[in-house]
Short mmCIF file of C-alpha atoms in Angstrom, two decimals:
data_model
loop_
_atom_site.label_atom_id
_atom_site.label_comp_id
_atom_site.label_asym_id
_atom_site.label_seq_id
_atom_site.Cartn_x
_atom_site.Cartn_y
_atom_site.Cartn_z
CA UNK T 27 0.00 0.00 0.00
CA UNK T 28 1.14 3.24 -1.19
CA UNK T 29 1.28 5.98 2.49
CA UNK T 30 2.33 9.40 2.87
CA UNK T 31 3.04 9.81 6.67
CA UNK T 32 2.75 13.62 7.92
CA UNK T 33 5.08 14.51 10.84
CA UNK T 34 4.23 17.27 13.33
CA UNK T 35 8.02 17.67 14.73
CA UNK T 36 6.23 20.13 17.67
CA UNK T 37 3.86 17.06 18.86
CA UNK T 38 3.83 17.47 22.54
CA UNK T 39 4.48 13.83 23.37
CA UNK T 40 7.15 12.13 20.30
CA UNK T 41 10.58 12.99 20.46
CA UNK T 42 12.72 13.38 16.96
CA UNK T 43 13.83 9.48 17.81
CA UNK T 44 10.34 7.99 18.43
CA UNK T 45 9.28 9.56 15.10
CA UNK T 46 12.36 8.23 13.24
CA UNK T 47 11.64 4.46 14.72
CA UNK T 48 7.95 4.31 13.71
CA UNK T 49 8.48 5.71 10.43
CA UNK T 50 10.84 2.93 10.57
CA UNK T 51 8.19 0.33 11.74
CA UNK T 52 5.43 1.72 9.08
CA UNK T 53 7.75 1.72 6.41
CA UNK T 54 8.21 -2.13 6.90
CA UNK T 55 4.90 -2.70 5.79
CA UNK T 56 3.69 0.05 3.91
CA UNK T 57 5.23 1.67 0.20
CA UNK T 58 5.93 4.85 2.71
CA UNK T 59 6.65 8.45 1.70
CA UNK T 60 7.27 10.93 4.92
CA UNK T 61 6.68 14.88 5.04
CA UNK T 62 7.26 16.98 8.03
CA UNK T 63 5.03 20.04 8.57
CA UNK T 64 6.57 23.12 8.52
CA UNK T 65 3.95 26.38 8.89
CA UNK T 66 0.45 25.81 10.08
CA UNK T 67 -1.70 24.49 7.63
CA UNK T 68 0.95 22.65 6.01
CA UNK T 69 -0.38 19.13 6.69
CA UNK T 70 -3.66 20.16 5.33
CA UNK T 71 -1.60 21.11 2.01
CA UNK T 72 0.17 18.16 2.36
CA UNK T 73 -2.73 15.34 2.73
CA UNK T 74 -4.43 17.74 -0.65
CA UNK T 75 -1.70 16.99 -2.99
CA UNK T 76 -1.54 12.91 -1.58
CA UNK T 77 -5.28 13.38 -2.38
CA UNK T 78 -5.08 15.12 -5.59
CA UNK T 79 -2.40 12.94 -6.88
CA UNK T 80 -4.22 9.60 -7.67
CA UNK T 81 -1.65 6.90 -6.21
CA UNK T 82 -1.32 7.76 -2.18
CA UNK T 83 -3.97 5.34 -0.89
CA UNK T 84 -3.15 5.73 3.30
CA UNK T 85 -2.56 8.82 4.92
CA UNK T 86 -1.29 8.46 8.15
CA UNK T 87 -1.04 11.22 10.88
CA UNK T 88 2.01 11.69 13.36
CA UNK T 89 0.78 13.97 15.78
CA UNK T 90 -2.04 15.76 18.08
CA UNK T 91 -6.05 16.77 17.14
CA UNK T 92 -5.16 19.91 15.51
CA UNK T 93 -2.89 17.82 12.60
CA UNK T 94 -5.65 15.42 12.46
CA UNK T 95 -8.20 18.10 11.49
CA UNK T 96 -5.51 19.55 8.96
CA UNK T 97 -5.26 16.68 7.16
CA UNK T 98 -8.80 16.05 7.01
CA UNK T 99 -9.33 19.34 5.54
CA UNK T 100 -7.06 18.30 2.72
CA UNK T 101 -8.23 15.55 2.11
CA UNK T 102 -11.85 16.25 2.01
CA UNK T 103 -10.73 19.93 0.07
CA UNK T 104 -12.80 19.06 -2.85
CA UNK T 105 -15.72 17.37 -0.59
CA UNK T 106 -15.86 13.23 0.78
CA UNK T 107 -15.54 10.74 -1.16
CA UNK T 108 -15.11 7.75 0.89
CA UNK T 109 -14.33 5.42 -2.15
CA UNK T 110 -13.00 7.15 -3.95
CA UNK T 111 -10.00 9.13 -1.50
CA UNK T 112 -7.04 7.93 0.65
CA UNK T 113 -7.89 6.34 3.74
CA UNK T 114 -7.17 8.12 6.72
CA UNK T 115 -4.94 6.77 10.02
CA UNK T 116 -3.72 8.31 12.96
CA UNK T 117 -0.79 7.49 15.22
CA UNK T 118 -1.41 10.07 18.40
CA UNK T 119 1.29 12.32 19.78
CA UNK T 120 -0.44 15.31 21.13
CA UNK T 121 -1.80 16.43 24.88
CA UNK T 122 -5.21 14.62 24.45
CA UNK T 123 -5.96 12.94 20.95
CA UNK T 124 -9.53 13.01 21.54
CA UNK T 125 -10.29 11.20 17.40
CA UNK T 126 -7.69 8.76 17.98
CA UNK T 127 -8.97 7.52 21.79
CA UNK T 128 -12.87 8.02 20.67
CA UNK T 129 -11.83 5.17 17.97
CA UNK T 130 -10.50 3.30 20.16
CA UNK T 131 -6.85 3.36 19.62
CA UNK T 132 -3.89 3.43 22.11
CA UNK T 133 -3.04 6.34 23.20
CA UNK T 134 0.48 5.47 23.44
CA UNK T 135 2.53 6.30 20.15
CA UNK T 136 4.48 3.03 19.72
CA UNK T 137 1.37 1.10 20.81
CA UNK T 138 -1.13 3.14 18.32
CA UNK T 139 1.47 2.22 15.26
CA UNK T 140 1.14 -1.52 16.27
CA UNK T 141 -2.60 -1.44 15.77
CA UNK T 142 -1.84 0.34 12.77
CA UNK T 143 -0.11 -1.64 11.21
CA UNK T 144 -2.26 -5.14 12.36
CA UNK T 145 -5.04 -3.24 10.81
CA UNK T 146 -3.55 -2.80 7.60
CA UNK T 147 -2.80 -6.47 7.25
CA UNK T 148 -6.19 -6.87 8.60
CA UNK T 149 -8.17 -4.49 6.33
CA UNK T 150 -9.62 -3.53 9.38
CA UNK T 151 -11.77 -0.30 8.59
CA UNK T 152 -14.49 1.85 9.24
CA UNK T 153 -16.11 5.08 7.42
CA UNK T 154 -16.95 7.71 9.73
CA UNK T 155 -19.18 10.81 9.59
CA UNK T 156 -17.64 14.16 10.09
CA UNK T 157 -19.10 17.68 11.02
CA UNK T 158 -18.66 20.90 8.79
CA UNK T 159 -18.91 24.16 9.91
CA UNK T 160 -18.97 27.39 7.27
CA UNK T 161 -20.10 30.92 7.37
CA UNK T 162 -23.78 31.35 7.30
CA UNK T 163 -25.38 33.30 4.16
CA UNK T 164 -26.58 36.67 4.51
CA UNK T 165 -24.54 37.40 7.73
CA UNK T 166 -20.97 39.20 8.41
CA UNK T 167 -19.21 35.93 8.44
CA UNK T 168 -20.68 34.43 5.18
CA UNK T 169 -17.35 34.64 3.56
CA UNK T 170 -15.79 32.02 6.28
CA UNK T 171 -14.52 28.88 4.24
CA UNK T 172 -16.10 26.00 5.58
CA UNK T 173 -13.81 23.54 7.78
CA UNK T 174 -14.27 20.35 8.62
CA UNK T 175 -13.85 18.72 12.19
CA UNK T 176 -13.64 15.17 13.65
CA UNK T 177 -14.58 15.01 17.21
CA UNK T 178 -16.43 18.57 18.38
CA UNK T 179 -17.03 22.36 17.90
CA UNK T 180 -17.32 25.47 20.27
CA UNK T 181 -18.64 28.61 20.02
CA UNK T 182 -18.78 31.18 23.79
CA UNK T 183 -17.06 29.80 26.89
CA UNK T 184 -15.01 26.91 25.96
CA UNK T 185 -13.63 28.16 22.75
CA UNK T 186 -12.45 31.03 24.83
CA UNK T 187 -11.02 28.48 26.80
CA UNK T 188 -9.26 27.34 24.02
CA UNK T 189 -7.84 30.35 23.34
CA UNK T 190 -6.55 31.28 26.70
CA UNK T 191 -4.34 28.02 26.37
CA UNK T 192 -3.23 28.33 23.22
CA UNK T 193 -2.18 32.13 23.87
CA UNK T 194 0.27 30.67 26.68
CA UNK T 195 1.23 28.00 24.73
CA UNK T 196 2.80 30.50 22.80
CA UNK T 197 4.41 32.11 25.88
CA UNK T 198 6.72 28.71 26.37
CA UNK T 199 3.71 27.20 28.61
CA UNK T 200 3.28 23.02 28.13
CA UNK T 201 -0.18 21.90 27.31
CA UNK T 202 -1.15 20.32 30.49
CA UNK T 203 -4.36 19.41 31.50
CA UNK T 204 -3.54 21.75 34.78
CA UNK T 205 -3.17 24.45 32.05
CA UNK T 206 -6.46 23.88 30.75
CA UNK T 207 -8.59 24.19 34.30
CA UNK T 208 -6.62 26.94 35.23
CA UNK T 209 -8.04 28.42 31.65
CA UNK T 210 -11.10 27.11 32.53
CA UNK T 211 -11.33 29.47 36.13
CA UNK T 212 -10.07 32.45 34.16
CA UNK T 213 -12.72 32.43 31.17
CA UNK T 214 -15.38 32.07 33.97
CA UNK T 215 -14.66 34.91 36.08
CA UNK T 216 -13.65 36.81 33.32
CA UNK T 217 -17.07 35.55 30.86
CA UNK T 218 -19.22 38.99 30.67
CA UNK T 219 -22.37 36.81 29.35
CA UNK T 220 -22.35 34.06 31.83
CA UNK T 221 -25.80 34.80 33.21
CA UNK T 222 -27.87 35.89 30.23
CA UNK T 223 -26.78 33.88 27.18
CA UNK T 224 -26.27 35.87 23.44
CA UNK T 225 -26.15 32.45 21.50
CA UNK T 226 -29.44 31.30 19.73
CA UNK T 227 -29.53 28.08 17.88
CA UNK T 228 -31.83 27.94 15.14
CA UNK T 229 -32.97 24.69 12.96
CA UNK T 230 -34.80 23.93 9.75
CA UNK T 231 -38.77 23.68 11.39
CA UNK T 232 -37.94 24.33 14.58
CA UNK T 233 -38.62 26.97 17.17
CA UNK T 234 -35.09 28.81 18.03
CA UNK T 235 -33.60 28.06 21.33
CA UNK T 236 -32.26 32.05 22.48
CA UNK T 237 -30.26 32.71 25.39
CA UNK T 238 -27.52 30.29 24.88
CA UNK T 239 -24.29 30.74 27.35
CA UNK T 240 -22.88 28.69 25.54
CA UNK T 241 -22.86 25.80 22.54
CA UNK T 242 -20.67 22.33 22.84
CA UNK T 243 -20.97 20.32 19.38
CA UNK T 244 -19.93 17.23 19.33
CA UNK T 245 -19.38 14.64 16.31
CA UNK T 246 -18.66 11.75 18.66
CA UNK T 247 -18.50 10.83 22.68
CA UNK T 248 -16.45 11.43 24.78
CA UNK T 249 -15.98 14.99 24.15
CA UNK T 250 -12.77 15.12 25.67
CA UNK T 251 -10.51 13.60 27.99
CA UNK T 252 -8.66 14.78 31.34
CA UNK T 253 -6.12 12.29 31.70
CA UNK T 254 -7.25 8.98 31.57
CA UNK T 255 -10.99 10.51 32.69
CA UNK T 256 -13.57 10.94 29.16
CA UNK T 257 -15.44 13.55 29.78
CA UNK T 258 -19.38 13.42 27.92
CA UNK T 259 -20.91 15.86 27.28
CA UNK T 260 -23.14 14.08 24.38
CA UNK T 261 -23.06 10.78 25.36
CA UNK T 262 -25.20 9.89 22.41
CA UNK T 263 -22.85 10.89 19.88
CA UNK T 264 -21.54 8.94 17.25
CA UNK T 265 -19.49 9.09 14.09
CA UNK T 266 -22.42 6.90 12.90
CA UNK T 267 -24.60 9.87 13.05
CA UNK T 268 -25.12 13.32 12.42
CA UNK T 269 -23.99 15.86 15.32
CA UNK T 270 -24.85 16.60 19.15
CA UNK T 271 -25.41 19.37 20.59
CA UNK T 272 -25.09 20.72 24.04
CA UNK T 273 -25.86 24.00 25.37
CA UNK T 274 -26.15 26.11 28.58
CA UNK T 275 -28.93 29.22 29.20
CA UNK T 276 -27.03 30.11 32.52
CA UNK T 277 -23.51 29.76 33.92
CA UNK T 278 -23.76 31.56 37.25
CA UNK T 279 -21.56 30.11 39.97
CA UNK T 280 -23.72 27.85 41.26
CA UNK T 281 -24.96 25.92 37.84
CA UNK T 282 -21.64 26.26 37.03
CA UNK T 283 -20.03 24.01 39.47
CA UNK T 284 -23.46 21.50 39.28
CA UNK T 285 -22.18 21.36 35.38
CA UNK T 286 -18.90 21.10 36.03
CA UNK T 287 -19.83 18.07 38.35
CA UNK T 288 -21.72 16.46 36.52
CA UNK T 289 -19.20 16.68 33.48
CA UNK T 290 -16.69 15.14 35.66
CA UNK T 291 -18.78 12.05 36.52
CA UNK T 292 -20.73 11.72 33.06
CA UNK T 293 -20.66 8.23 31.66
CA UNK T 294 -21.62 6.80 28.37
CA UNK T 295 -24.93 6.82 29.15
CA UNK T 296 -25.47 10.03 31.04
CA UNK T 297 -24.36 13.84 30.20
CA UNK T 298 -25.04 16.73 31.90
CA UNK T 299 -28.76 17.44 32.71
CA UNK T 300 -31.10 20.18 34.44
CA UNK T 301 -33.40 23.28 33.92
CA UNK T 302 -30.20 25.51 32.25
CA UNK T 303 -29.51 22.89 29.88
CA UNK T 304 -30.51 21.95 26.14
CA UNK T 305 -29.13 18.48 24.73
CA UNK T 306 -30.11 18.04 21.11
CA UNK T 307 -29.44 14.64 19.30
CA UNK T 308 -28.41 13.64 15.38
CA UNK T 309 -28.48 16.68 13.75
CA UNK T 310 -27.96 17.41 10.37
CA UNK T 311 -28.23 21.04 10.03
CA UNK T 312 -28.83 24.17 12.46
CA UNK T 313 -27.12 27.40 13.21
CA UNK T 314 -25.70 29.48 16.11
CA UNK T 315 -26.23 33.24 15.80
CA UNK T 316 -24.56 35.30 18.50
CA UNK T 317 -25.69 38.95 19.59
CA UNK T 318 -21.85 40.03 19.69
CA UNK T 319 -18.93 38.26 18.37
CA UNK T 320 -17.71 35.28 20.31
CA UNK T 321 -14.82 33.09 20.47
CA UNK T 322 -15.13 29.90 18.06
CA UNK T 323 -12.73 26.49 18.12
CA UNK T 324 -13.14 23.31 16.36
CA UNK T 325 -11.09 20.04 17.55
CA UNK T 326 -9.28 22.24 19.92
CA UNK T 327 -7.87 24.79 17.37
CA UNK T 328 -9.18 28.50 18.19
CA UNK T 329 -10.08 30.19 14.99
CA UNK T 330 -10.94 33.40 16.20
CA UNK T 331 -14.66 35.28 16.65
CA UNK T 332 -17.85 34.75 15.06
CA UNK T 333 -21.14 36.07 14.96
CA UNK T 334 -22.59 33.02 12.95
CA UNK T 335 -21.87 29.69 12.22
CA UNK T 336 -23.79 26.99 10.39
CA UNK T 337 -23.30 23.34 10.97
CA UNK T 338 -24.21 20.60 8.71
CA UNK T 339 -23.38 16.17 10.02
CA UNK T 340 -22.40 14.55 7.04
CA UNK T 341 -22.47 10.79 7.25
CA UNK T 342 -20.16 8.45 6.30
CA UNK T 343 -17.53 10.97 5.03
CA UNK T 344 -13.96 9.11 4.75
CA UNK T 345 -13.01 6.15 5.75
CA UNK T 346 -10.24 5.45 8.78
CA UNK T 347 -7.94 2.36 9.41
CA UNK T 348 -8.75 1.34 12.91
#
């Protein structure tokens, strides 16, 4: 099998040596080509021209969410094809690697490329459905390319959450999961809207829901992991389906921490519940307006503010070795 194999040399958890012996391992097995990124967005151009080019049939990415998503933007550039693209895998080496875990691999590098590689002599595969998230017509952000994600979306309080990490990330700060609640306390106290939501989510037939906090989409469960804990928020979501949704009408302190709790114990087969929240299941298509621009994120990549955003689940959009 002809694979390209995209490199993130700044994954948080593979040294230059690990990378060197799995490329190593894959190339035992596979007709291998490697690329290393080398500017944001490069791994999305990479996995476009593998695409593009008619004779890469694996891609496999080295690295955390945020190369997983760029790749499947290039990949799906010109829109899924499940038959007709490369086949997607994914070897983890980021903080988290939410897509990698919620399929079930390893989420130990040297481990993950073991399974990899069984399940290319296996033919072990699966297609999954993916979200996609554009601009909405007749709005200030209309002209927003659509982008694709693989495990969840954010638009208010935990996209700014995002944000606050990655902006000390770039101050020499390790992406810890420490980091991230310490993020989490300072978008609270800092959140102007936390009381009276500006997010309304509006669907084909459907009355709007208004007075949103904020919105949690989700393309598969769990939403996220700290540690070794998932964390579900739409424990009914499913790359088998369309999207989740989860939202919250009030975030004083008190619902706050009851949410927070109940986050923190969710299973599979409970999420967080109450009077402040709205759980919506296997949707296709909706939008979130917002009365004043908000922060926006998508597989844990900030991508600035929005005022709008429409989502649309498409099923069974590329297929993944697994």
């Amino acid at each position: 099998m002809r694979a390209l194999l995209v490199v993130n040399p700044s994954a948080t958890t593979t040294s230059a040596r690990t990378r060197d012996v799995l490329a190593h391992a894959l190339a035992s097995d596979l007709k291998l080509d490697v690329a290393t990124t080398e500017y944001r967005g490069h791994a999305r151009d990479l996995a476009r021209r593998a695409a593009e080019s008619g004779n890469i049939e694996l891609v496999v990415a080295l690295g955390g969410d945020g190369t997983v998503n760029e790749v499947v933007n290039g990949l799906l550039h010109s829109g899924p094809d499940p038959q007709g693209l490369p086949r997607l895998a994914v070897v983890p080496g980021g903080s988290t690697n939410v897509f990698a875990r919620a399929l079930g691999l390893p989420n130990d590098v040297v481990e993950a490329t073991g399974a990899l590689l069984d399940a290319v002599r296996d033919g072990s595969e699966r297609t999954v459905g993916l979200g996609l998230a554009a601009g909405t017509p007749g709005t200030e952000d209309e002209g927003v390319p659509s982008r694709w994600f693989t495990f969840c979306a954010g638009f208010g309080f935990d996209a700014g959450v995002v944000g606050r990490v990655e902006q000390q990330r770039e101050r020499g700060k390790r992406s810890t999961h420490a980091l991230y609640v310490r993020q989490v306390m300072r978008q609270f106290f800092g959140e102007t809207n936390r009381r009276h939501g500006s997010i309304t989510l509006e669907r084909p037939g459907e009355e709007p829901l208004a007075n949103l906090v904020m919105s949690i989409i989700c393309n598969t469960a769990p939403w996220t992991y700290l540690g070794n804990r998932p964390v579900y928020a739409a424990p009914e979501a499913s790359f088998d389906t369309a999207l989740d949704v989860l939202g919250f009408s009030k975030l004083s302190t008190l619902t706050a921490a009851r949410y927070a709790t109940q986050l923190l114990t969710s299973t599979p087969e409970r999420g967080p519940q109450g009077r402040h929240a709205v759980s919506l299941h296997d949707q296709t298509s909706f939008t979130l307006h917002s009365q004043a621009p908000l922060p926006f994120q998508m597989d844990g990549d900030h991508l600035g503010v929005r005022t709008s955003v429409t989502f649309t689940g498409v099923r069974r959009a590329l297929r993944v070795i697994v």
